[in-house]
Coordinates of C-alpha atoms in Angstrom, one line a residue:
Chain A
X1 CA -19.1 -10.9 -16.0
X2 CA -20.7 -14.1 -17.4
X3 CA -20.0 -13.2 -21.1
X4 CA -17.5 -15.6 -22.2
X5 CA -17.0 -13.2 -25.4
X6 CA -15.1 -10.6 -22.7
X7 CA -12.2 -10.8 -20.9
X8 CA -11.8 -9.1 -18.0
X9 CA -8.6 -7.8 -16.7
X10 CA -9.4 -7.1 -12.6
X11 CA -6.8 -4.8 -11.0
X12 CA -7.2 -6.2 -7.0
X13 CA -6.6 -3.7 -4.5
X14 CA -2.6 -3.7 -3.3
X15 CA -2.5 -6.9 -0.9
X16 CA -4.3 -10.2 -1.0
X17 CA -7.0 -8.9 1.2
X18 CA -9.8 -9.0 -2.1
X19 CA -8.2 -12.1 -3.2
X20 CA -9.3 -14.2 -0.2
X21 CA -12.3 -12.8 -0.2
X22 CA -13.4 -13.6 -3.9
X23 CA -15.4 -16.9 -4.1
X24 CA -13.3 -20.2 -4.9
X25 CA -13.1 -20.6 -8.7
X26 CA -14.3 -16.8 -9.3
X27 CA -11.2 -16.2 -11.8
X28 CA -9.6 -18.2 -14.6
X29 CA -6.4 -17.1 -14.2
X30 CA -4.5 -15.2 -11.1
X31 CA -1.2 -12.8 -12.4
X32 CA 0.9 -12.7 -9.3
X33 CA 2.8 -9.2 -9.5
X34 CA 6.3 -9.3 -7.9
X35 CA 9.3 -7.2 -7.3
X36 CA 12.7 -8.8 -6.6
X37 CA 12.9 -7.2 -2.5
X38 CA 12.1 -9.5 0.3
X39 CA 9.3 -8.6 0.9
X40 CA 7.2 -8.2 -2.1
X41 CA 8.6 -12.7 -2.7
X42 CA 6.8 -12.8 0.3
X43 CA 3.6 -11.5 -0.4
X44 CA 3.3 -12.9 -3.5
X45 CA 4.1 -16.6 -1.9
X46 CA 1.4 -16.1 0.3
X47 CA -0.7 -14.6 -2.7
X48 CA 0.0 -17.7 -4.9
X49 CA -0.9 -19.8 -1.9
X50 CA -4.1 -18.4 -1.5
X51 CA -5.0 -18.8 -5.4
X52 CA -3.9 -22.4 -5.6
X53 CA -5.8 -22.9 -2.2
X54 CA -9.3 -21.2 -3.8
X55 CA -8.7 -22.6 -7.2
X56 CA -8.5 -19.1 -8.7
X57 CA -7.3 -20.4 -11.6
X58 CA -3.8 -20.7 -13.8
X59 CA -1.4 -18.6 -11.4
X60 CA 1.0 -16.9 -13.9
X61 CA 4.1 -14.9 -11.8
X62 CA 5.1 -11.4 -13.0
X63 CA 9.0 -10.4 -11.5
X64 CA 8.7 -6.8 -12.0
X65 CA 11.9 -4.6 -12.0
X66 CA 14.8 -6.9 -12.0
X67 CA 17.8 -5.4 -12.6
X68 CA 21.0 -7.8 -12.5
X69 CA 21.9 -11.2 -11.8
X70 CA 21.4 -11.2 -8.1
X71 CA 17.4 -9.8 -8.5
X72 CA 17.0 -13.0 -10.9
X73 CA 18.5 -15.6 -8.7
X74 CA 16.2 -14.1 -5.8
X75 CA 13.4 -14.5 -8.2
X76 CA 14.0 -18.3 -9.8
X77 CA 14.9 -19.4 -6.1
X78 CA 11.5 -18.3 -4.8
X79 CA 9.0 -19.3 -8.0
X80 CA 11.4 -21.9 -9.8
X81 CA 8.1 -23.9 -10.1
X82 CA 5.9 -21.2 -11.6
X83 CA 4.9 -20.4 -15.0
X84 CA 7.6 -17.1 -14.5
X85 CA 7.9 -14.1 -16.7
X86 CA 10.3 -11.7 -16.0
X87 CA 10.2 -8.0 -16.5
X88 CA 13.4 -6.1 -16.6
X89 CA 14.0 -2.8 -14.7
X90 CA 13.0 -0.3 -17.4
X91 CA 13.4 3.4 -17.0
X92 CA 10.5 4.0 -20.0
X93 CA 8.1 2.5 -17.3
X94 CA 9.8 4.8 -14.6
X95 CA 9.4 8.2 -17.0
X96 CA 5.9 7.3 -18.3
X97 CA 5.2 6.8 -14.0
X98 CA 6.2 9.8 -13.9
X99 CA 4.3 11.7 -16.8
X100 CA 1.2 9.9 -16.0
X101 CA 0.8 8.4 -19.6
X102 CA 0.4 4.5 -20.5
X103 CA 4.2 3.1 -21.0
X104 CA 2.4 1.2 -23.8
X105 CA 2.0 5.2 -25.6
X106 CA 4.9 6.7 -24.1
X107 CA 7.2 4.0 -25.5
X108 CA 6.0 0.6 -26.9
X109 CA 9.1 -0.6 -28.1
X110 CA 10.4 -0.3 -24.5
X111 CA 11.6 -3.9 -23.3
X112 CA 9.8 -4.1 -19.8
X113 CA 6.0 -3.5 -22.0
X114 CA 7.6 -6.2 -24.8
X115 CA 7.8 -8.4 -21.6
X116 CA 4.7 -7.8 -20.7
X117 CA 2.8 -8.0 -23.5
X118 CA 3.9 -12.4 -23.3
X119 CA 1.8 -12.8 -20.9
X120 CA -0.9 -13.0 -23.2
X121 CA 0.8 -15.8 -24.4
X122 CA 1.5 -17.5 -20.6
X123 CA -1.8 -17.1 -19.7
X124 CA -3.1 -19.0 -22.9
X125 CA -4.7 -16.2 -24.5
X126 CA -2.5 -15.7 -28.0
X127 CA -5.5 -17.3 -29.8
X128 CA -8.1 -14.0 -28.7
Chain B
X1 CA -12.3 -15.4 -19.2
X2 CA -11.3 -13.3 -16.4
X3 CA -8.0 -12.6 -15.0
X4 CA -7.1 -11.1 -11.5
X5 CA -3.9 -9.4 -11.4
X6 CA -2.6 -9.1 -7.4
X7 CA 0.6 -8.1 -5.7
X8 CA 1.8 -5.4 -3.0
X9 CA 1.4 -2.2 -3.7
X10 CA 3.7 -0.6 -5.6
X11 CA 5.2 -4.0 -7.1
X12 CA 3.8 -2.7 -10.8
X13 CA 0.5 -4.4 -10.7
X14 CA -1.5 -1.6 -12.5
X15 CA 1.1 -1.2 -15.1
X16 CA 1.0 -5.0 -15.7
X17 CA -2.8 -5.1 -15.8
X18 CA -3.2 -2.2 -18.2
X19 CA -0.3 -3.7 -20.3
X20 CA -2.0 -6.3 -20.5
X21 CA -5.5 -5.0 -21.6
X22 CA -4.2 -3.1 -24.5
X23 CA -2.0 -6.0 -25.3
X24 CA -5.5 -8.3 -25.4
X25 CA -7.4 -5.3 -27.2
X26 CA -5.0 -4.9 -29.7
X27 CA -5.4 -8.3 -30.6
X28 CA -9.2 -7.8 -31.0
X29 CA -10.5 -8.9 -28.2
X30 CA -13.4 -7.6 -26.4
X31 CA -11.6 -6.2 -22.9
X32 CA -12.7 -4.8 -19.9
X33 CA -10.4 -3.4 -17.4
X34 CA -11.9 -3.4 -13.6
X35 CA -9.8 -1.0 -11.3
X36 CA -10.8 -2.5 -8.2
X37 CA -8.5 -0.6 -6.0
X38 CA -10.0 1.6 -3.2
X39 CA -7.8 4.6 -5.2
X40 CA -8.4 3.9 -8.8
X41 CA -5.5 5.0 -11.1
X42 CA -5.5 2.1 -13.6
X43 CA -6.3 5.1 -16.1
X44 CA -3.4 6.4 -16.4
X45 CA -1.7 3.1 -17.1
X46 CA -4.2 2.5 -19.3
X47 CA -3.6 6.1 -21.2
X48 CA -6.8 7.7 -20.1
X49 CA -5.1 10.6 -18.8
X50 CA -5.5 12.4 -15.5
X51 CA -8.2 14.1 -15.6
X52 CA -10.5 11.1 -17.0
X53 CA -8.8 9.1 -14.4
X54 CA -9.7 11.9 -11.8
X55 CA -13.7 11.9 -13.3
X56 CA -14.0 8.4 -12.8
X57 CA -13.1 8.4 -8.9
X58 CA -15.4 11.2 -8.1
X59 CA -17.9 9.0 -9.3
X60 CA -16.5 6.8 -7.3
X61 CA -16.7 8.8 -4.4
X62 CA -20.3 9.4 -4.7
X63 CA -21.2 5.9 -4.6
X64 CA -19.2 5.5 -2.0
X65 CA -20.9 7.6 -0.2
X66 CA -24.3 7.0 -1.3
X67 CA -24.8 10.1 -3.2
X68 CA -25.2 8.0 -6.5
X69 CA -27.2 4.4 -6.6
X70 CA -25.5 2.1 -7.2
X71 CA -25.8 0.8 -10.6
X72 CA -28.0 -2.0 -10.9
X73 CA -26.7 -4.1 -13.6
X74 CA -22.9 -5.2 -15.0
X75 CA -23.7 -3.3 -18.6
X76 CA -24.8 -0.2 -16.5
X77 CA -21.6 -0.6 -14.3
X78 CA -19.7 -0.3 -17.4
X79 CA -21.7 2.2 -18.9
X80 CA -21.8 4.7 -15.7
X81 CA -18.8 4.3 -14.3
X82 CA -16.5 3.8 -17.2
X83 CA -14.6 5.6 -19.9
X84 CA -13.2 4.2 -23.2
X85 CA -9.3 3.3 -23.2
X86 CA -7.1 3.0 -26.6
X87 CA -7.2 -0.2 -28.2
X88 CA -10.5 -0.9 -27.6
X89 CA -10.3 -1.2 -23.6
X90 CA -13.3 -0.6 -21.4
X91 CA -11.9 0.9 -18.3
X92 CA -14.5 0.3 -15.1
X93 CA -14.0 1.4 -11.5
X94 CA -16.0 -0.4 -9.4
X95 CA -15.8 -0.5 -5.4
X96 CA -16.0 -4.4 -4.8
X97 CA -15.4 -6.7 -7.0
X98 CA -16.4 -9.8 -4.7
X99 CA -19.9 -9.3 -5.2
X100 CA -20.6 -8.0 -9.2
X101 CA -24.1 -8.3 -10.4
X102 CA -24.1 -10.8 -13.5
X103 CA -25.0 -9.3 -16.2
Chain C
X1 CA 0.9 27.5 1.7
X2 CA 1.1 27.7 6.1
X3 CA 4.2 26.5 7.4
X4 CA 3.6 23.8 10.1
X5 CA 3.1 25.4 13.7
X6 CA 3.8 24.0 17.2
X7 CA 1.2 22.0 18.4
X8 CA -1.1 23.6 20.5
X9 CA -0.9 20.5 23.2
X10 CA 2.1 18.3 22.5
X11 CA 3.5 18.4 25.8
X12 CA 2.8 14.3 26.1
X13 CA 5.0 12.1 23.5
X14 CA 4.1 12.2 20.0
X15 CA 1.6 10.2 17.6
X16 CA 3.0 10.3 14.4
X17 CA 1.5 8.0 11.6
X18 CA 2.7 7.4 8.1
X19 CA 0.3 7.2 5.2
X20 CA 0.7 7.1 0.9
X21 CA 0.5 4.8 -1.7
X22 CA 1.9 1.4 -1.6
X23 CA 5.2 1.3 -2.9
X24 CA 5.7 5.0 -1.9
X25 CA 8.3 4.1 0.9
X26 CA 5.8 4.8 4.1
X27 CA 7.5 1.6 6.2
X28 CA 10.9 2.8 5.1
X29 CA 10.1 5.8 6.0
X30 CA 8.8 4.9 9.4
X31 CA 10.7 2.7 10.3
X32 CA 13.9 4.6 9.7
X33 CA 12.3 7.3 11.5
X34 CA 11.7 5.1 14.6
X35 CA 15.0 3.8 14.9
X36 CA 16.7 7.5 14.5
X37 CA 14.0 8.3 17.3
X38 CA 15.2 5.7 19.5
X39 CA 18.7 6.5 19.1
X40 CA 18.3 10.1 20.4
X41 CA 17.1 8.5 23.9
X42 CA 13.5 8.3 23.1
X43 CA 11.2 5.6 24.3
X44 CA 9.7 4.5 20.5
X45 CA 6.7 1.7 20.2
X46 CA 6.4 1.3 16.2
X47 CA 2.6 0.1 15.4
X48 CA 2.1 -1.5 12.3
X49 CA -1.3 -2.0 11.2
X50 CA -0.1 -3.0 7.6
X51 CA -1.6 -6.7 6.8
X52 CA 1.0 -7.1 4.9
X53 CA 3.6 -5.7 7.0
X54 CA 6.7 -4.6 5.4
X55 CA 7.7 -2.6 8.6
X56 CA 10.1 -5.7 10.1
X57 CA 11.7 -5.3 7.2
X58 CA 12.7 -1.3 7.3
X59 CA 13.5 -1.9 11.2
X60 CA 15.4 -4.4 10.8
X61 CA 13.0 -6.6 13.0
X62 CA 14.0 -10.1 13.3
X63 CA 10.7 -11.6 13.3
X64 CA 8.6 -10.8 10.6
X65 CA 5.6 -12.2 11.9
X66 CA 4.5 -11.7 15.2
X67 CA 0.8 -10.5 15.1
X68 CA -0.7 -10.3 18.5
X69 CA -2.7 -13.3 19.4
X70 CA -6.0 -13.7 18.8
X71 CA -6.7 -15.5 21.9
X72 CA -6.1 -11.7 23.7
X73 CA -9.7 -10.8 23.4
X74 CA -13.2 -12.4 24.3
X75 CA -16.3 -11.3 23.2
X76 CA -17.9 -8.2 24.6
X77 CA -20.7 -8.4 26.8
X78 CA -23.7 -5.7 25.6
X79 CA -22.6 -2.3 24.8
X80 CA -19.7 -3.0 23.9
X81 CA -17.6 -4.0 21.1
X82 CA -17.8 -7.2 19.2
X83 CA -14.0 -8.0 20.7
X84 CA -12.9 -7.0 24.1
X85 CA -9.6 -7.4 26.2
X86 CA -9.5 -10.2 28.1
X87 CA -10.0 -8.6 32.0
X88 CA -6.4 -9.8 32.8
X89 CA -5.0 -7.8 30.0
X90 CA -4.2 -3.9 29.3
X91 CA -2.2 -2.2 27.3
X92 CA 0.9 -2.2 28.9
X93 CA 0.7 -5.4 29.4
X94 CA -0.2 -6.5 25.4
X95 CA 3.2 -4.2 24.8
X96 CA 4.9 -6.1 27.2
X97 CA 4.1 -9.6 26.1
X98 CA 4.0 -9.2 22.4
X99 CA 5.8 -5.8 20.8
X100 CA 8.9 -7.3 19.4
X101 CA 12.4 -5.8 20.5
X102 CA 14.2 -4.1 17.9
X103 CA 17.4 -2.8 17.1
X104 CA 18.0 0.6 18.7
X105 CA 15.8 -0.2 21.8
X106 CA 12.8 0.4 19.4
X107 CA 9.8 -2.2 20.4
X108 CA 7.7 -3.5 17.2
X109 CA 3.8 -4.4 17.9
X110 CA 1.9 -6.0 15.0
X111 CA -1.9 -5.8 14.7
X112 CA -2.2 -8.9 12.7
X113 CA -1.4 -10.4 9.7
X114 CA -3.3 -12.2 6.6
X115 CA -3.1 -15.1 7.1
X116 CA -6.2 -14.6 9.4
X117 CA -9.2 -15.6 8.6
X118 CA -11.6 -12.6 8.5
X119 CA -12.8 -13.7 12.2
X120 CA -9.4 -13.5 13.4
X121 CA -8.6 -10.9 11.4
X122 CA -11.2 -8.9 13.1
X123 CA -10.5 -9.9 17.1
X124 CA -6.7 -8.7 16.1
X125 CA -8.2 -5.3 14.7
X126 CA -9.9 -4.8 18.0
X127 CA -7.6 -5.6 20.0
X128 CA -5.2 -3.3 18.2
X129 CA -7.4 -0.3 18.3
X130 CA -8.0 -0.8 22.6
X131 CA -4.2 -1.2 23.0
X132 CA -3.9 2.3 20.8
X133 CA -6.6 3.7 22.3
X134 CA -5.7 3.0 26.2
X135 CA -1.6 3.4 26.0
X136 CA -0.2 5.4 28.5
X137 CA 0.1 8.9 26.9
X138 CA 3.4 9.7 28.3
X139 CA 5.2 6.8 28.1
X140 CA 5.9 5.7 24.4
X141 CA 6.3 7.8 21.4
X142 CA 4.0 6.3 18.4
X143 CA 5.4 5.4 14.9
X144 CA 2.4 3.8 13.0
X145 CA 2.8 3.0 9.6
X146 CA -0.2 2.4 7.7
X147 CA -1.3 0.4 4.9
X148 CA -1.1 1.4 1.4
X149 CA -4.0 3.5 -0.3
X150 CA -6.9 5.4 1.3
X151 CA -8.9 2.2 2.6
X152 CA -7.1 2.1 5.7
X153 CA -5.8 5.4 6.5
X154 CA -9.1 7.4 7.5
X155 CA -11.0 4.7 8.7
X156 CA -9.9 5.2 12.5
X157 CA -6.6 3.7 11.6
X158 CA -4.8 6.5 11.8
X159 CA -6.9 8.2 15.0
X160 CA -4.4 8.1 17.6
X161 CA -1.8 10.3 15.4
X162 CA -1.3 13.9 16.2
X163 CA 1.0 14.2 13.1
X164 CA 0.5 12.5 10.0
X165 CA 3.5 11.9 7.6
X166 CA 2.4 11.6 4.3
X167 CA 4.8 9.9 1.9
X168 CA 4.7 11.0 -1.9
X169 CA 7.3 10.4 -4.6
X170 CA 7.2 12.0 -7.9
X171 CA 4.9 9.4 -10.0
X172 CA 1.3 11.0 -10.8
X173 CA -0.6 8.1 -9.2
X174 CA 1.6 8.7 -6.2
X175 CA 0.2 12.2 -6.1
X176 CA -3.2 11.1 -6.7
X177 CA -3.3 9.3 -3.8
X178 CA -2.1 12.1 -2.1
X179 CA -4.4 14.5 -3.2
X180 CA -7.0 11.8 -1.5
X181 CA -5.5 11.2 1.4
X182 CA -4.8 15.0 1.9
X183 CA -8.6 16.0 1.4
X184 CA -9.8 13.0 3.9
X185 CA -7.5 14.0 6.6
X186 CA -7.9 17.6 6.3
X187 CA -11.3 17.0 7.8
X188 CA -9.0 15.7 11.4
X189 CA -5.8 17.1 10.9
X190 CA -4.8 20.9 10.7
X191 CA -2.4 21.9 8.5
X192 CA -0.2 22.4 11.8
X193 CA 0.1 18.3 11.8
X194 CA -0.4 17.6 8.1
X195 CA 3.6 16.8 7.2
X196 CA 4.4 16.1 3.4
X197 CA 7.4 14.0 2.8
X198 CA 8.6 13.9 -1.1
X199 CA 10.6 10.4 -1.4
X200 CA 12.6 9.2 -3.7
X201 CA 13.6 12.4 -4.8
X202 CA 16.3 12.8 -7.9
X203 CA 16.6 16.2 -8.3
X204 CA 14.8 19.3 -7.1
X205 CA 12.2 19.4 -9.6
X206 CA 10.1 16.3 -8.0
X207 CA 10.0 17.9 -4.8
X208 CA 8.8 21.5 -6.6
X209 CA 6.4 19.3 -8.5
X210 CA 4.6 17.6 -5.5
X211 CA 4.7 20.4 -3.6
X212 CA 2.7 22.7 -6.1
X213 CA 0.1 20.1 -7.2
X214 CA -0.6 19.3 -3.0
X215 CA -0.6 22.8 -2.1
X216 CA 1.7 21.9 1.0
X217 CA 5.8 22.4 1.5
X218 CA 7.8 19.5 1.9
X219 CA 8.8 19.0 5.6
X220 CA 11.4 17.0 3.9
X221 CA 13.0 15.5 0.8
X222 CA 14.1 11.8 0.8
X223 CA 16.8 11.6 -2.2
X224 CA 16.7 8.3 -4.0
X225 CA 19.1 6.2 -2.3
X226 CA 21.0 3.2 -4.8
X227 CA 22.8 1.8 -1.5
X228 CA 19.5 1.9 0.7
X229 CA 17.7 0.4 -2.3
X230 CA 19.8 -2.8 -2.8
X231 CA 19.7 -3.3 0.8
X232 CA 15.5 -3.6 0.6
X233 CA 16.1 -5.8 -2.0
X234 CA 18.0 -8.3 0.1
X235 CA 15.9 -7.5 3.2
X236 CA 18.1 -5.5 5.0
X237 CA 16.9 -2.0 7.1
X238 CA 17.7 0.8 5.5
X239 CA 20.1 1.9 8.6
X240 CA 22.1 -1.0 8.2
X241 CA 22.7 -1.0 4.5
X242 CA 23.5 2.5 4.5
X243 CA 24.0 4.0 7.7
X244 CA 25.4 7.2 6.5
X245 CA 23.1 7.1 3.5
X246 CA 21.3 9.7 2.0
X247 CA 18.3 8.7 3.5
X248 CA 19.4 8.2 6.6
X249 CA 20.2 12.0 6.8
X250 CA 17.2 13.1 5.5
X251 CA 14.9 11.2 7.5
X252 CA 17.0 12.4 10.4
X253 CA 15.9 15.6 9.2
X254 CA 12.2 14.5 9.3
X255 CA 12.7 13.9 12.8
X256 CA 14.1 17.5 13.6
X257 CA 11.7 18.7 11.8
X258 CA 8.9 16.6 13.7
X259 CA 9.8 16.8 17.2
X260 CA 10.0 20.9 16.6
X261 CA 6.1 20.7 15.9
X262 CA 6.4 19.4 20.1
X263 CA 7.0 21.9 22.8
X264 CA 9.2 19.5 24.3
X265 CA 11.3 19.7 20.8
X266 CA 14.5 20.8 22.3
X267 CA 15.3 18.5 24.4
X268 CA 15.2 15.5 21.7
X269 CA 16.4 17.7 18.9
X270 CA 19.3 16.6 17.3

């Protein structure tokens, strides 16, 4: 975990529970995963709080599945001061879901994995 | 450099992790995937397929439950309990991630 | 594949528990369920031991935060656990003091939340598991929804249920999960309580799908819902956004097709 040549890419367990109980500063960067419902905003507020709290790093916000104008405003109300990238709804990702293949294989061109793929660039990383 | 990628289950955090990984090995960089979740399927975002995904949390399972030792260093972690993703990705399913040996 | 059979003793209320992957649609599920419950008559106490609770939200539960207190235990003398009751408190009375009302009569109690600290975290887990363990058999019907994932589920979470709902849509890591959950319980729960509800559904294929890689027939099939969806979106039960909704109907289905697994079924059927 100490070798700077690798980067490690940690999928948490659904909640926050690991990520308070990492050490403070034990990431570089924290990728906040959101959908535009209530309640995911509100679990990834108190996600982000917990990461700026423990100093886990650049917190970089992923809105997941936004699908019209009223999914966005929901979004830029709640992390309008957050490095914010914002995936739209994209039935590739629901079919690949579904077939149990990477979207990234089943259709890269798809514009929910072109989204994803800047956060490379948001987290700094474009130079790797 | 390491990144933790958190949310609510559901919310299409292992798709954005394993997005992200290929993204990152595509680009050359030397990437290792950690599915910390209790039921691993970062594989199949990753494109390892179901049955490799399947393998990988048996193993799991048997550490778990103290059928296999746990492995006693990060390079045997990887080595033991992890299966080579396109792109160059190094998928790892580990059981906690709060305490990993150093390498 | 063994159709579900009556309960051998099921004459007290029932204990059903939902369990799946996150994102699957268990607190939908559940909490739609506890409300349609409620609405026949039915005294329902919805137990969320979610710490990230998303059941307010499908209840349509004001308050979205109203763990019980940590202040409700004190530590336990030798021999027992860590966390005990405080002697002035039971049950009842936690219910009484702390479940939330919600709409349709249902009552709403919350095991904790995470904001906790692990230590507080810990004193709500035990007191959650007492109240579970010492309610009054006959007087509430159960509607647990469980966290996400296989952590939770098997680890005593899920022990007071006598029927366990478990909530699958038509993704393979959805079905993964499944597959675990469905080989952990099988070790407590017969197939007589096992109940497998396919969610999400959009055509008939997903069910067919689930159905043959779990090995189980689906008690019932939860059609993808666009009105119930939007309403999540904006925080709104799924009863209220769409009260004649798809979903609605099906889950009213689920709770036929639940209370017939009871030998007092008939009386509560729809």
């Amino acid at each position: 975990m100490n070798d700077e040549a690798t980067t490690v890419v940690a999928d948490l367990e659904a909640g926050i529970g690991t990520l308070t109980r990492l050490d403070a500063a034990a990431v570089d960067a924290t990728v906040v995963v959101v959908e535009p419902t209530l309640r995911s905003i509100d679990v990834a507020r108190r996600a982000i709080a917990v990461a700026d709290e423990q100093r886990q790093g650049r917190v970089v916000v992923v809105a997941n599945k936004v699908s019209d104008d009223d999914d966005r405003a929901r979004i830029d109300e709640a992390f309008e001061d957050r490095v914010l990238i914002v995936v739209p709804e994209d039935p590739a990702i629901d079919v690949a879901d579904r077939l149990g293949l990477s979207p990234v294989d089943h259709e890269p061109q798809a514009p929910a994995v072109a989204a994803l793929e800047s956060l490379v660039d948001a987290l700094g990383l474009a130079s790797v | 450099m390491k990144i933790a990628v958190v949310g609510k289950g559901g919310a299409g955090k292992t798709t954005t992790s394993a997005v992200l990984a290929r993204s990152l090995g595509r680009r050359g960089a030397r990437v290792v995937a950690l599915d910390c979740d209790t039921n691993p399927n970062l594989g199949l975002s990753l494109g390892v397929g179901d049955s490799e995904t399947e393998r990988l949390l048996t193993l799991r399972d048997q550490v778990d439950e103290g059928e296999a030792e746990h492995a006693p260093t990060w390079d045997d972690i990887l080595d033991r309990y992890g299966a080579d993703a396109p792109d160059g990705v190094r998928l790892s399913v580990i059981t906690r991630i709060e305490n990993p040996e150093p390498g | 594949m063994e159709e579900p059979m009556p309960l051998a003793d099921s004459s007290s209320m029932m204990r059903v528990a939902f369990v799946g992957k996150g994102g699957a649609g268990k607190s939908t599920i559940a909490g739609t369920f506890a409300r349609l419950l409620a609405r026949r008559g039915q005294p329902v106490l919805a137990l969320d031991s979610d710490p990230m609770p998303g059941m307010p939200y499908a209840l349509g539960v004001a308050v979205d935060d109203c763990p019980i207190p940590d202040d409700v235990v004190v530590s336990g003398g030798e021999g027992e656990p860590r966390w005990v009751l405080r002697s002035d408190l039971d049950a009842a009375a936690i219910v009484d003091r702390y479940a939330a009302e919600g709409p349709d009569g249902v009552r709403y109690l919350q095991f904790g939340n995470l904001w906790g600290h692990v230590v507080r975290l810990q004193k709500a887990q035990h007191a959650w598991s007492q109240v579970v363990a010492e309610l009054d058999r006959d007087q509430w019907h159960l509607v647990g929804d469980l966290p996400g994932g296989t952590r939770q589920a098997m680890f005593g979470w899920a022990r007071y249920a006598d029927t366990v709902c478990l909530v699958v849509e038509s993704t393979v890591k959805s079905m993964h999960t499944a597959a675990r959950l469905l080989t952990l319980s099988q070790a407590k729960w017969g197939p007589s309580s096992l109940v497998l509800v396919v969610n999400k559904a959009c055509d008939d294929s997903d069910a067919a799908r689930i159905c043959e890689r779990l090995e189980l027939p689906a008690a019932a099939v939860v059609p993808h819902d666009p009105e119930a969806g939007r309403g999540d979106r904006r925080g709104a039960a799924p009863l209220d956004a769409a009260p004649d909704g798809a979903l609605a109907h099906a889950v009213d289905a689920l709770v036929d097709r639940v209370v017939s697994l009871y030998s007092f079924g008939e009386e509560v059927a729809g």
